[in-house]
Amino acid sequence: MTTALALAALSGGAQALNLDFGVTYRSGGAALRDNGLVRFGVSDVSLGRGTLSAGVSNQALEVGVTQGFGLPLVGAVSGAADAAVTWGGGVRLTSRVNATLGPVALNAGGAFFTAGATAVDPLAAWTLAPTDLRERGWNADVTARYRVSRTLIAVAGGEFGAQPQVAAGVEWRHDLTRALPPAEGDDPEAKPATERTGSVTLRLGARAGRDVLGATGGVTYSAESGVTLALDALAGTGVGGAAAWGASGSLGAPDLLGEGSLAQVYVAYEPWRTASAPLRVGTELRVPTGSGTLSVDVRGGRFADGSAGFGARVGYSFPLGGPPEEPGEEP
């Protein structure tokens, strides 16, 4: 708590920042300390053109920084770096960089760790994206997207570490529209006006690497309201030439529980993964409450050794202070 309050003080008090509280429970573990986590932190602390965050819990001390800048006539770059030290002496260092350079978008990340991901976040095993669950090691990933045209994108990338693999494919997007009823005075011979109602994105590709070789495909539907439905699948061969397959899906809906709220459910089954939980299921809710935001996460799944687990987290975040005054604004 002392570290978090010190960082809040460094922000100068005039900038907006968030105070974060959270309580997490996870099944399993030999003692209450292994099952539960109580966390307090601050986020969105102004740091030049970036932001700083920090947190302390009964399992670890965390700090993170984000930074972004533009490249004139070329694009933009943003990055984030996080560090966590567990009270048992383990360390986790992670970073991620996103860059847009003309028609190319790059996303790269890496991690080095001497403590498992669940030692910092008890629910990390069951996120939609797979999490490396080893107690020590390193991993990295990179994805490059090249915009061939307004509707077609070429994608290539890879994962490196415990289960190295590469993937490549294409994405095709189609806008959905509907005709508007003619307005009074419109030319009856003219083509009717239309409005966009959403989009459909189709994906087709292949994945190859340790214990996996197969074709991939997927579809995403996005409505103008913000509702998003995504489905992806893999079919091919795995260990010893045996058939391998996997599937994942997610549904996100904004404003379902009131204006500003967000609800998401997801499920992923990837039995060919060896360093992550093959089955991951979860639901995440964000609801504005009072002056802050209430969050509820419930997740579970099955590990590579066949054991199962679940967990839940309840958190609350609220702003402290306000945004900086605009030039010329009265104090």
mmCIF file of C-alpha atoms in Angstrom:
data_model
loop_
_atom_site.group_PDB
_atom_site.id
_atom_site.type_symbol
_atom_site.label_atom_id
_atom_site.label_comp_id
_atom_site.label_asym_id
_atom_site.label_seq_id
_atom_site.Cartn_x
_atom_site.Cartn_y
_atom_site.Cartn_z
ATOM 1 C CA MET A 1 0.000 0.000 0.000
ATOM 2 C CA THR A 2 2.862 2.357 0.781
ATOM 3 C CA THR A 3 4.269 1.906 -2.717
ATOM 4 C CA ALA A 4 0.901 2.541 -4.354
ATOM 5 C CA LEU A 5 0.266 5.691 -2.330
ATOM 6 C CA ALA A 6 3.753 6.977 -3.126
ATOM 7 C CA LEU A 7 3.100 6.560 -6.836
ATOM 8 C CA ALA A 8 -0.182 8.396 -6.461
ATOM 9 C CA ALA A 9 1.653 11.263 -4.819
ATOM 10 C CA LEU A 10 4.174 11.368 -7.666
ATOM 11 C CA SER A 11 1.349 12.016 -10.098
ATOM 12 C CA GLY A 12 1.076 15.533 -8.694
ATOM 13 C CA GLY A 13 -2.519 15.176 -7.526
ATOM 14 C CA ALA A 14 -3.934 17.158 -10.469
ATOM 15 C CA GLN A 15 -4.056 14.259 -12.892
ATOM 16 C CA ALA A 16 -6.848 11.673 -12.989
ATOM 17 C CA LEU A 17 -5.949 8.282 -11.563
ATOM 18 C CA ASN A 18 -7.861 5.203 -10.457
ATOM 19 C CA LEU A 19 -7.858 3.401 -7.143
ATOM 20 C CA ASP A 20 -8.379 -0.341 -7.598
ATOM 21 C CA PHE A 21 -9.540 -2.953 -5.095
ATOM 22 C CA GLY A 22 -10.022 -6.658 -5.732
ATOM 23 C CA VAL A 23 -10.689 -9.965 -3.988
ATOM 24 C CA THR A 24 -10.026 -13.277 -5.747
ATOM 25 C CA TYR A 25 -10.775 -16.888 -4.816
ATOM 26 C CA ARG A 26 -9.485 -19.973 -6.642
ATOM 27 C CA SER A 27 -10.182 -23.626 -5.910
ATOM 28 C CA GLY A 28 -7.282 -25.814 -4.839
ATOM 29 C CA GLY A 29 -4.171 -24.937 -2.877
ATOM 30 C CA ALA A 30 -2.883 -26.181 0.425
ATOM 31 C CA ALA A 31 -3.651 -23.028 2.419
ATOM 32 C CA LEU A 32 -5.909 -19.960 2.294
ATOM 33 C CA ARG A 33 -2.957 -17.908 1.084
ATOM 34 C CA ASP A 34 -2.751 -20.190 -1.963
ATOM 35 C CA ASN A 35 -6.490 -19.945 -2.658
ATOM 36 C CA GLY A 36 -7.259 -16.273 -2.114
ATOM 37 C CA LEU A 37 -5.872 -12.909 -3.094
ATOM 38 C CA VAL A 38 -6.619 -9.431 -1.787
ATOM 39 C CA ARG A 39 -5.216 -6.635 -3.924
ATOM 40 C CA PHE A 40 -5.012 -2.839 -3.739
ATOM 41 C CA GLY A 41 -3.547 -0.690 -6.471
ATOM 42 C CA VAL A 42 -3.506 2.507 -8.496
ATOM 43 C CA SER A 43 -3.667 2.855 -12.283
ATOM 44 C CA ASP A 44 -3.628 5.593 -14.931
ATOM 45 C CA VAL A 45 -1.044 7.570 -12.985
ATOM 46 C CA SER A 46 0.322 10.206 -15.381
ATOM 47 C CA LEU A 47 3.940 9.651 -16.428
ATOM 48 C CA GLY A 48 4.909 12.046 -19.189
ATOM 49 C CA ARG A 49 3.106 10.815 -22.302
ATOM 50 C CA GLY A 50 2.415 7.481 -20.669
ATOM 51 C CA THR A 51 0.818 6.055 -17.562
ATOM 52 C CA LEU A 52 2.024 4.166 -14.519
ATOM 53 C CA SER A 53 0.259 1.529 -12.451
ATOM 54 C CA ALA A 54 1.152 -0.311 -9.276
ATOM 55 C CA GLY A 55 -0.430 -2.875 -7.007
ATOM 56 C CA VAL A 56 0.238 -4.867 -3.878
ATOM 57 C CA SER A 57 -1.446 -8.075 -2.778
ATOM 58 C CA ASN A 58 -0.870 -10.882 -0.320
ATOM 59 C CA GLN A 59 1.009 -12.707 -3.116
ATOM 60 C CA ALA A 60 3.020 -10.118 -5.053
ATOM 61 C CA LEU A 61 4.125 -6.551 -5.641
ATOM 62 C CA GLU A 62 3.424 -5.231 -9.168
ATOM 63 C CA VAL A 63 4.330 -2.209 -11.261
ATOM 64 C CA GLY A 64 3.623 -1.395 -14.913
ATOM 65 C CA VAL A 65 4.144 1.406 -17.403
ATOM 66 C CA THR A 66 2.622 2.209 -20.801
ATOM 67 C CA GLN A 67 3.957 4.643 -23.367
ATOM 68 C CA GLY A 68 2.904 5.719 -26.846
ATOM 69 C CA PHE A 69 4.164 8.110 -29.497
ATOM 70 C CA GLY A 70 3.459 8.967 -33.103
ATOM 71 C CA LEU A 71 5.747 8.609 -36.100
ATOM 72 C CA PRO A 72 5.028 11.511 -38.487
ATOM 73 C CA LEU A 73 3.869 10.353 -41.915
ATOM 74 C CA VAL A 74 4.460 6.711 -40.937
ATOM 75 C CA GLY A 75 2.309 5.526 -38.051
ATOM 76 C CA ALA A 76 2.314 5.102 -34.302
ATOM 77 C CA VAL A 77 3.966 2.936 -31.647
ATOM 78 C CA SER A 78 2.740 2.010 -28.185
ATOM 79 C CA GLY A 79 4.355 -0.212 -25.588
ATOM 80 C CA ALA A 80 3.759 -1.639 -22.153
ATOM 81 C CA ALA A 81 6.069 -3.258 -19.610
ATOM 82 C CA ASP A 82 5.098 -4.968 -16.362
ATOM 83 C CA ALA A 83 7.086 -6.404 -13.488
ATOM 84 C CA ALA A 84 5.938 -8.449 -10.519
ATOM 85 C CA VAL A 85 7.832 -9.846 -7.549
ATOM 86 C CA THR A 86 6.156 -12.510 -5.444
ATOM 87 C CA TRP A 87 6.678 -12.602 -1.715
ATOM 88 C CA GLY A 88 8.356 -15.977 -2.272
ATOM 89 C CA GLY A 89 11.072 -14.301 -4.345
ATOM 90 C CA GLY A 90 9.859 -15.152 -7.858
ATOM 91 C CA VAL A 91 9.912 -12.579 -10.653
ATOM 92 C CA ARG A 92 7.750 -12.030 -13.738
ATOM 93 C CA LEU A 93 8.770 -9.534 -16.430
ATOM 94 C CA THR A 94 6.494 -8.988 -19.430
ATOM 95 C CA SER A 95 6.371 -6.479 -22.273
ATOM 96 C CA ARG A 96 4.307 -5.812 -25.392
ATOM 97 C CA VAL A 97 4.723 -3.450 -28.354
ATOM 98 C CA ASN A 98 2.125 -2.455 -30.949
ATOM 99 C CA ALA A 99 3.165 -0.540 -34.051
ATOM 100 C CA THR A 100 1.398 0.714 -37.154
ATOM 101 C CA LEU A 101 3.721 1.421 -40.055
ATOM 102 C CA GLY A 102 1.749 2.344 -43.144
ATOM 103 C CA PRO A 103 -0.223 -0.732 -44.258
ATOM 104 C CA VAL A 104 1.564 -2.986 -41.732
ATOM 105 C CA ALA A 105 0.489 -3.547 -38.118
ATOM 106 C CA LEU A 106 2.875 -5.330 -35.745
ATOM 107 C CA ASN A 107 2.140 -6.841 -32.346
ATOM 108 C CA ALA A 108 4.992 -8.410 -30.369
ATOM 109 C CA GLY A 109 5.393 -9.499 -26.778
ATOM 110 C CA GLY A 110 7.670 -11.442 -24.500
ATOM 111 C CA ALA A 111 8.027 -12.669 -20.948
ATOM 112 C CA PHE A 112 10.710 -13.943 -18.589
ATOM 113 C CA PHE A 113 9.661 -15.517 -15.326
ATOM 114 C CA THR A 114 10.837 -17.479 -12.294
ATOM 115 C CA ALA A 115 7.320 -17.674 -10.833
ATOM 116 C CA GLY A 116 4.117 -19.064 -12.313
ATOM 117 C CA ALA A 117 1.450 -16.749 -13.720
ATOM 118 C CA THR A 118 -1.058 -17.859 -11.083
ATOM 119 C CA ALA A 119 1.339 -16.727 -8.343
ATOM 120 C CA VAL A 120 0.463 -13.146 -9.359
ATOM 121 C CA ASP A 121 -3.066 -13.621 -10.754
ATOM 122 C CA PRO A 122 -4.871 -16.756 -9.491
ATOM 123 C CA LEU A 123 -7.235 -16.678 -12.507
ATOM 124 C CA ALA A 124 -4.511 -16.332 -15.162
ATOM 125 C CA ALA A 125 -4.779 -19.990 -16.233
ATOM 126 C CA TRP A 126 -8.286 -19.570 -17.673
ATOM 127 C CA THR A 127 -8.102 -16.445 -19.826
ATOM 128 C CA LEU A 128 -9.417 -16.606 -23.395
ATOM 129 C CA ALA A 129 -5.888 -16.312 -24.798
ATOM 130 C CA PRO A 130 -3.671 -19.201 -23.577
ATOM 131 C CA THR A 131 -1.303 -18.471 -20.686
ATOM 132 C CA ASP A 132 2.080 -20.162 -20.259
ATOM 133 C CA LEU A 133 1.699 -21.956 -16.897
ATOM 134 C CA ARG A 134 5.285 -23.078 -16.373
ATOM 135 C CA GLU A 135 6.963 -22.048 -13.118
ATOM 136 C CA ARG A 136 10.009 -20.629 -14.887
ATOM 137 C CA GLY A 137 11.142 -19.922 -18.412
ATOM 138 C CA TRP A 138 10.501 -17.455 -21.215
ATOM 139 C CA ASN A 139 8.162 -17.004 -24.147
ATOM 140 C CA ALA A 140 7.587 -14.610 -27.022
ATOM 141 C CA ASP A 141 5.061 -14.017 -29.756
ATOM 142 C CA VAL A 142 4.766 -11.820 -32.817
ATOM 143 C CA THR A 143 1.990 -11.108 -35.310
ATOM 144 C CA ALA A 144 2.208 -9.052 -38.502
ATOM 145 C CA ARG A 145 -0.860 -7.888 -40.432
ATOM 146 C CA TYR A 146 -0.573 -6.436 -43.928
ATOM 147 C CA ARG A 147 -3.546 -4.617 -45.445
ATOM 148 C CA VAL A 148 -3.723 -5.845 -49.046
ATOM 149 C CA SER A 149 -6.915 -3.870 -49.708
ATOM 150 C CA ARG A 150 -9.763 -2.292 -47.787
ATOM 151 C CA THR A 151 -11.359 -5.708 -47.247
ATOM 152 C CA LEU A 152 -8.396 -8.150 -47.366
ATOM 153 C CA ILE A 153 -5.612 -8.569 -44.787
ATOM 154 C CA ALA A 154 -2.687 -11.022 -44.824
ATOM 155 C CA VAL A 155 -1.635 -12.303 -41.377
ATOM 156 C CA ALA A 156 1.526 -14.116 -40.235
ATOM 157 C CA GLY A 157 2.971 -14.794 -36.805
ATOM 158 C CA GLY A 158 4.495 -17.200 -34.368
ATOM 159 C CA GLU A 159 4.749 -18.293 -30.734
ATOM 160 C CA PHE A 160 8.100 -19.213 -29.213
ATOM 161 C CA GLY A 161 9.045 -20.861 -25.941
ATOM 162 C CA ALA A 162 7.567 -24.047 -24.512
ATOM 163 C CA GLN A 163 5.594 -24.954 -27.659
ATOM 164 C CA PRO A 164 7.023 -23.090 -30.691
ATOM 165 C CA GLN A 165 4.724 -22.733 -33.695
ATOM 166 C CA VAL A 166 4.001 -20.482 -36.665
ATOM 167 C CA ALA A 167 0.725 -19.466 -38.290
ATOM 168 C CA ALA A 168 -0.305 -17.689 -41.476
ATOM 169 C CA GLY A 169 -3.566 -16.823 -43.178
ATOM 170 C CA VAL A 170 -5.855 -14.205 -44.630
ATOM 171 C CA GLU A 171 -8.833 -12.224 -43.319
ATOM 172 C CA TRP A 172 -11.661 -10.912 -45.480
ATOM 173 C CA ARG A 173 -14.144 -8.360 -44.158
ATOM 174 C CA HIS A 174 -17.555 -7.558 -45.591
ATOM 175 C CA ASP A 175 -19.680 -4.634 -44.411
ATOM 176 C CA LEU A 176 -23.349 -5.315 -43.774
ATOM 177 C CA THR A 177 -25.799 -2.621 -44.845
ATOM 178 C CA ARG A 178 -29.520 -2.042 -45.087
ATOM 179 C CA ALA A 179 -31.592 0.200 -47.298
ATOM 180 C CA LEU A 180 -33.172 3.258 -45.698
ATOM 181 C CA PRO A 181 -36.805 4.113 -46.411
ATOM 182 C CA PRO A 182 -37.119 6.936 -48.937
ATOM 183 C CA ALA A 183 -37.540 10.391 -47.483
ATOM 184 C CA GLU A 184 -40.149 12.843 -48.659
ATOM 185 C CA GLY A 185 -38.993 14.555 -51.832
ATOM 186 C CA ASP A 186 -36.482 11.844 -52.819
ATOM 187 C CA ASP A 187 -36.198 10.934 -56.480
ATOM 188 C CA PRO A 188 -38.110 7.628 -56.804
ATOM 189 C CA GLU A 189 -35.737 6.548 -59.571
ATOM 190 C CA ALA A 190 -32.615 7.120 -57.478
ATOM 191 C CA LYS A 191 -30.764 4.297 -55.773
ATOM 192 C CA PRO A 192 -31.981 4.023 -52.149
ATOM 193 C CA ALA A 193 -29.657 5.272 -49.425
ATOM 194 C CA THR A 194 -28.090 2.660 -47.123
ATOM 195 C CA GLU A 195 -26.599 2.555 -43.660
ATOM 196 C CA ARG A 196 -24.009 0.231 -42.151
ATOM 197 C CA THR A 197 -25.377 -2.308 -39.651
ATOM 198 C CA GLY A 198 -22.203 -4.232 -38.909
ATOM 199 C CA SER A 199 -19.553 -6.408 -40.495
ATOM 200 C CA VAL A 200 -18.569 -10.043 -40.990
ATOM 201 C CA THR A 201 -14.917 -11.115 -41.031
ATOM 202 C CA LEU A 202 -13.866 -14.524 -42.367
ATOM 203 C CA ARG A 203 -10.483 -16.092 -41.506
ATOM 204 C CA LEU A 204 -8.625 -18.945 -43.220
ATOM 205 C CA GLY A 205 -5.095 -20.160 -42.559
ATOM 206 C CA ALA A 206 -2.771 -22.826 -41.189
ATOM 207 C CA ARG A 207 -0.806 -23.483 -37.988
ATOM 208 C CA ALA A 208 2.304 -25.644 -37.662
ATOM 209 C CA GLY A 209 4.622 -26.381 -34.761
ATOM 210 C CA ARG A 210 5.370 -28.696 -31.892
ATOM 211 C CA ASP A 211 2.494 -31.184 -31.443
ATOM 212 C CA VAL A 212 0.220 -29.367 -33.913
ATOM 213 C CA LEU A 213 -0.238 -29.157 -37.679
ATOM 214 C CA GLY A 214 -3.550 -28.121 -39.146
ATOM 215 C CA ALA A 215 -5.839 -25.775 -41.017
ATOM 216 C CA THR A 216 -7.590 -22.942 -39.205
ATOM 217 C CA GLY A 217 -10.738 -21.005 -39.900
ATOM 218 C CA GLY A 218 -12.969 -18.537 -38.169
ATOM 219 C CA VAL A 219 -15.675 -15.919 -38.418
ATOM 220 C CA THR A 220 -16.450 -12.731 -36.485
ATOM 221 C CA TYR A 221 -19.724 -10.816 -36.562
ATOM 222 C CA SER A 222 -19.656 -7.245 -35.289
ATOM 223 C CA ALA A 223 -22.825 -5.156 -34.971
ATOM 224 C CA GLU A 224 -22.922 -1.373 -34.939
ATOM 225 C CA SER A 225 -24.241 -1.633 -31.375
ATOM 226 C CA GLY A 226 -20.910 -3.114 -30.327
ATOM 227 C CA VAL A 227 -22.084 -6.722 -29.964
ATOM 228 C CA THR A 228 -19.333 -9.060 -31.197
ATOM 229 C CA LEU A 229 -19.467 -12.815 -31.794
ATOM 230 C CA ALA A 230 -16.298 -14.719 -32.754
ATOM 231 C CA LEU A 231 -15.785 -18.414 -33.550
ATOM 232 C CA ASP A 232 -12.503 -20.124 -34.504
ATOM 233 C CA ALA A 233 -11.497 -23.736 -35.132
ATOM 234 C CA LEU A 234 -8.455 -25.866 -35.952
ATOM 235 C CA ALA A 235 -8.367 -29.331 -37.553
ATOM 236 C CA GLY A 236 -5.246 -31.365 -38.275
ATOM 237 C CA THR A 237 -2.782 -33.759 -36.662
ATOM 238 C CA GLY A 238 -1.060 -33.768 -33.296
ATOM 239 C CA VAL A 239 1.277 -36.012 -31.299
ATOM 240 C CA GLY A 240 2.226 -39.168 -33.230
ATOM 241 C CA GLY A 241 0.047 -38.227 -36.182
ATOM 242 C CA ALA A 242 -3.156 -38.534 -34.183
ATOM 243 C CA ALA A 243 -6.058 -36.283 -35.128
ATOM 244 C CA ALA A 244 -5.982 -32.901 -33.407
ATOM 245 C CA TRP A 245 -8.608 -30.220 -33.256
ATOM 246 C CA GLY A 246 -9.584 -27.193 -31.245
ATOM 247 C CA ALA A 247 -12.250 -24.528 -31.091
ATOM 248 C CA SER A 248 -12.898 -21.242 -29.331
ATOM 249 C CA GLY A 249 -15.716 -18.753 -29.193
ATOM 250 C CA SER A 250 -16.568 -15.489 -27.480
ATOM 251 C CA LEU A 251 -19.536 -13.154 -27.233
ATOM 252 C CA GLY A 252 -19.257 -9.553 -26.092
ATOM 253 C CA ALA A 253 -22.150 -7.186 -25.461
ATOM 254 C CA PRO A 254 -21.806 -3.534 -24.358
ATOM 255 C CA ASP A 255 -24.533 -1.745 -22.380
ATOM 256 C CA LEU A 256 -26.282 -5.049 -21.596
ATOM 257 C CA LEU A 257 -26.485 -4.198 -17.895
ATOM 258 C CA GLY A 258 -26.847 -0.452 -18.324
ATOM 259 C CA GLU A 259 -25.062 2.310 -20.180
ATOM 260 C CA GLY A 260 -21.310 1.899 -20.033
ATOM 261 C CA SER A 261 -21.449 -1.753 -18.985
ATOM 262 C CA LEU A 262 -19.691 -4.614 -20.750
ATOM 263 C CA ALA A 263 -20.411 -8.346 -20.634
ATOM 264 C CA GLN A 264 -18.340 -11.103 -22.220
ATOM 265 C CA VAL A 265 -18.495 -14.905 -22.179
ATOM 266 C CA TYR A 266 -15.969 -17.224 -23.806
ATOM 267 C CA VAL A 267 -14.892 -20.843 -24.115
ATOM 268 C CA ALA A 268 -11.706 -22.298 -25.620
ATOM 269 C CA TYR A 269 -10.845 -25.980 -26.046
ATOM 270 C CA GLU A 270 -7.375 -26.622 -27.454
ATOM 271 C CA PRO A 271 -6.291 -30.131 -26.357
ATOM 272 C CA TRP A 272 -3.055 -29.891 -28.352
ATOM 273 C CA ARG A 273 -1.627 -27.209 -26.038
ATOM 274 C CA THR A 274 0.908 -28.586 -23.530
ATOM 275 C CA ALA A 275 2.046 -25.508 -21.556
ATOM 276 C CA SER A 276 -1.426 -23.948 -21.103
ATOM 277 C CA ALA A 277 -4.807 -25.097 -19.850
ATOM 278 C CA PRO A 278 -6.482 -26.915 -22.795
ATOM 279 C CA LEU A 279 -10.003 -25.990 -21.604
ATOM 280 C CA ARG A 280 -10.739 -22.405 -20.569
ATOM 281 C CA VAL A 281 -14.183 -20.976 -19.815
ATOM 282 C CA GLY A 282 -15.096 -17.614 -18.388
ATOM 283 C CA THR A 283 -17.482 -14.723 -18.051
ATOM 284 C CA GLU A 284 -16.480 -11.112 -17.371
ATOM 285 C CA LEU A 285 -18.747 -8.241 -16.353
ATOM 286 C CA ARG A 286 -17.980 -4.515 -16.030
ATOM 287 C CA VAL A 287 -20.767 -2.329 -14.638
ATOM 288 C CA PRO A 288 -20.585 1.395 -13.737
ATOM 289 C CA THR A 289 -21.660 1.693 -10.118
ATOM 290 C CA GLY A 290 -21.694 4.940 -8.192
ATOM 291 C CA SER A 291 -18.589 6.913 -9.117
ATOM 292 C CA GLY A 292 -16.619 3.849 -10.221
ATOM 293 C CA THR A 293 -16.811 0.508 -11.990
ATOM 294 C CA LEU A 294 -17.674 -2.864 -10.498
ATOM 295 C CA SER A 295 -16.067 -5.899 -12.124
ATOM 296 C CA VAL A 296 -16.938 -9.573 -11.692
ATOM 297 C CA ASP A 297 -14.916 -12.363 -13.318
ATOM 298 C CA VAL A 298 -15.761 -16.074 -13.075
ATOM 299 C CA ARG A 299 -13.397 -18.507 -14.796
ATOM 300 C CA GLY A 300 -12.576 -22.184 -14.827
ATOM 301 C CA GLY A 301 -11.218 -24.996 -16.911
ATOM 302 C CA ARG A 302 -9.118 -28.117 -17.123
ATOM 303 C CA PHE A 303 -5.320 -28.408 -17.006
ATOM 304 C CA ALA A 304 -3.075 -30.542 -19.208
ATOM 305 C CA ASP A 305 -2.800 -33.185 -16.451
ATOM 306 C CA GLY A 306 -6.599 -33.626 -16.426
ATOM 307 C CA SER A 307 -7.295 -31.780 -13.179
ATOM 308 C CA ALA A 308 -9.948 -29.054 -13.138
ATOM 309 C CA GLY A 309 -10.419 -25.811 -11.263
ATOM 310 C CA PHE A 310 -12.358 -22.580 -11.081
ATOM 311 C CA GLY A 311 -12.142 -19.152 -9.534
ATOM 312 C CA ALA A 312 -13.878 -15.805 -9.146
ATOM 313 C CA ARG A 313 -12.832 -12.194 -8.668
ATOM 314 C CA VAL A 314 -14.774 -9.138 -7.553
ATOM 315 C CA GLY A 315 -13.178 -5.743 -8.026
ATOM 316 C CA TYR A 316 -14.004 -2.077 -7.807
ATOM 317 C CA SER A 317 -12.185 0.822 -9.444
ATOM 318 C CA PHE A 318 -12.951 4.511 -9.060
ATOM 319 C CA PRO A 319 -11.254 7.720 -10.207
ATOM 320 C CA LEU A 320 -9.499 10.023 -7.779
ATOM 321 C CA GLY A 321 -8.973 13.627 -8.831
ATOM 322 C CA GLY A 322 -9.864 14.815 -12.316
ATOM 323 C CA PRO A 323 -8.422 15.450 -15.746
ATOM 324 C CA PRO A 324 -6.014 18.336 -16.172
ATOM 325 C CA GLU A 325 -7.549 21.712 -16.939
ATOM 326 C CA GLU A 326 -7.675 22.806 -20.570
ATOM 327 C CA PRO A 327 -5.581 25.854 -21.513
ATOM 328 C CA GLY A 328 -7.531 29.004 -20.802
ATOM 329 C CA GLU A 329 -9.987 27.212 -18.538
ATOM 330 C CA GLU A 330 -10.985 29.042 -15.376
ATOM 331 C CA PRO A 331 -9.513 27.469 -12.224
#
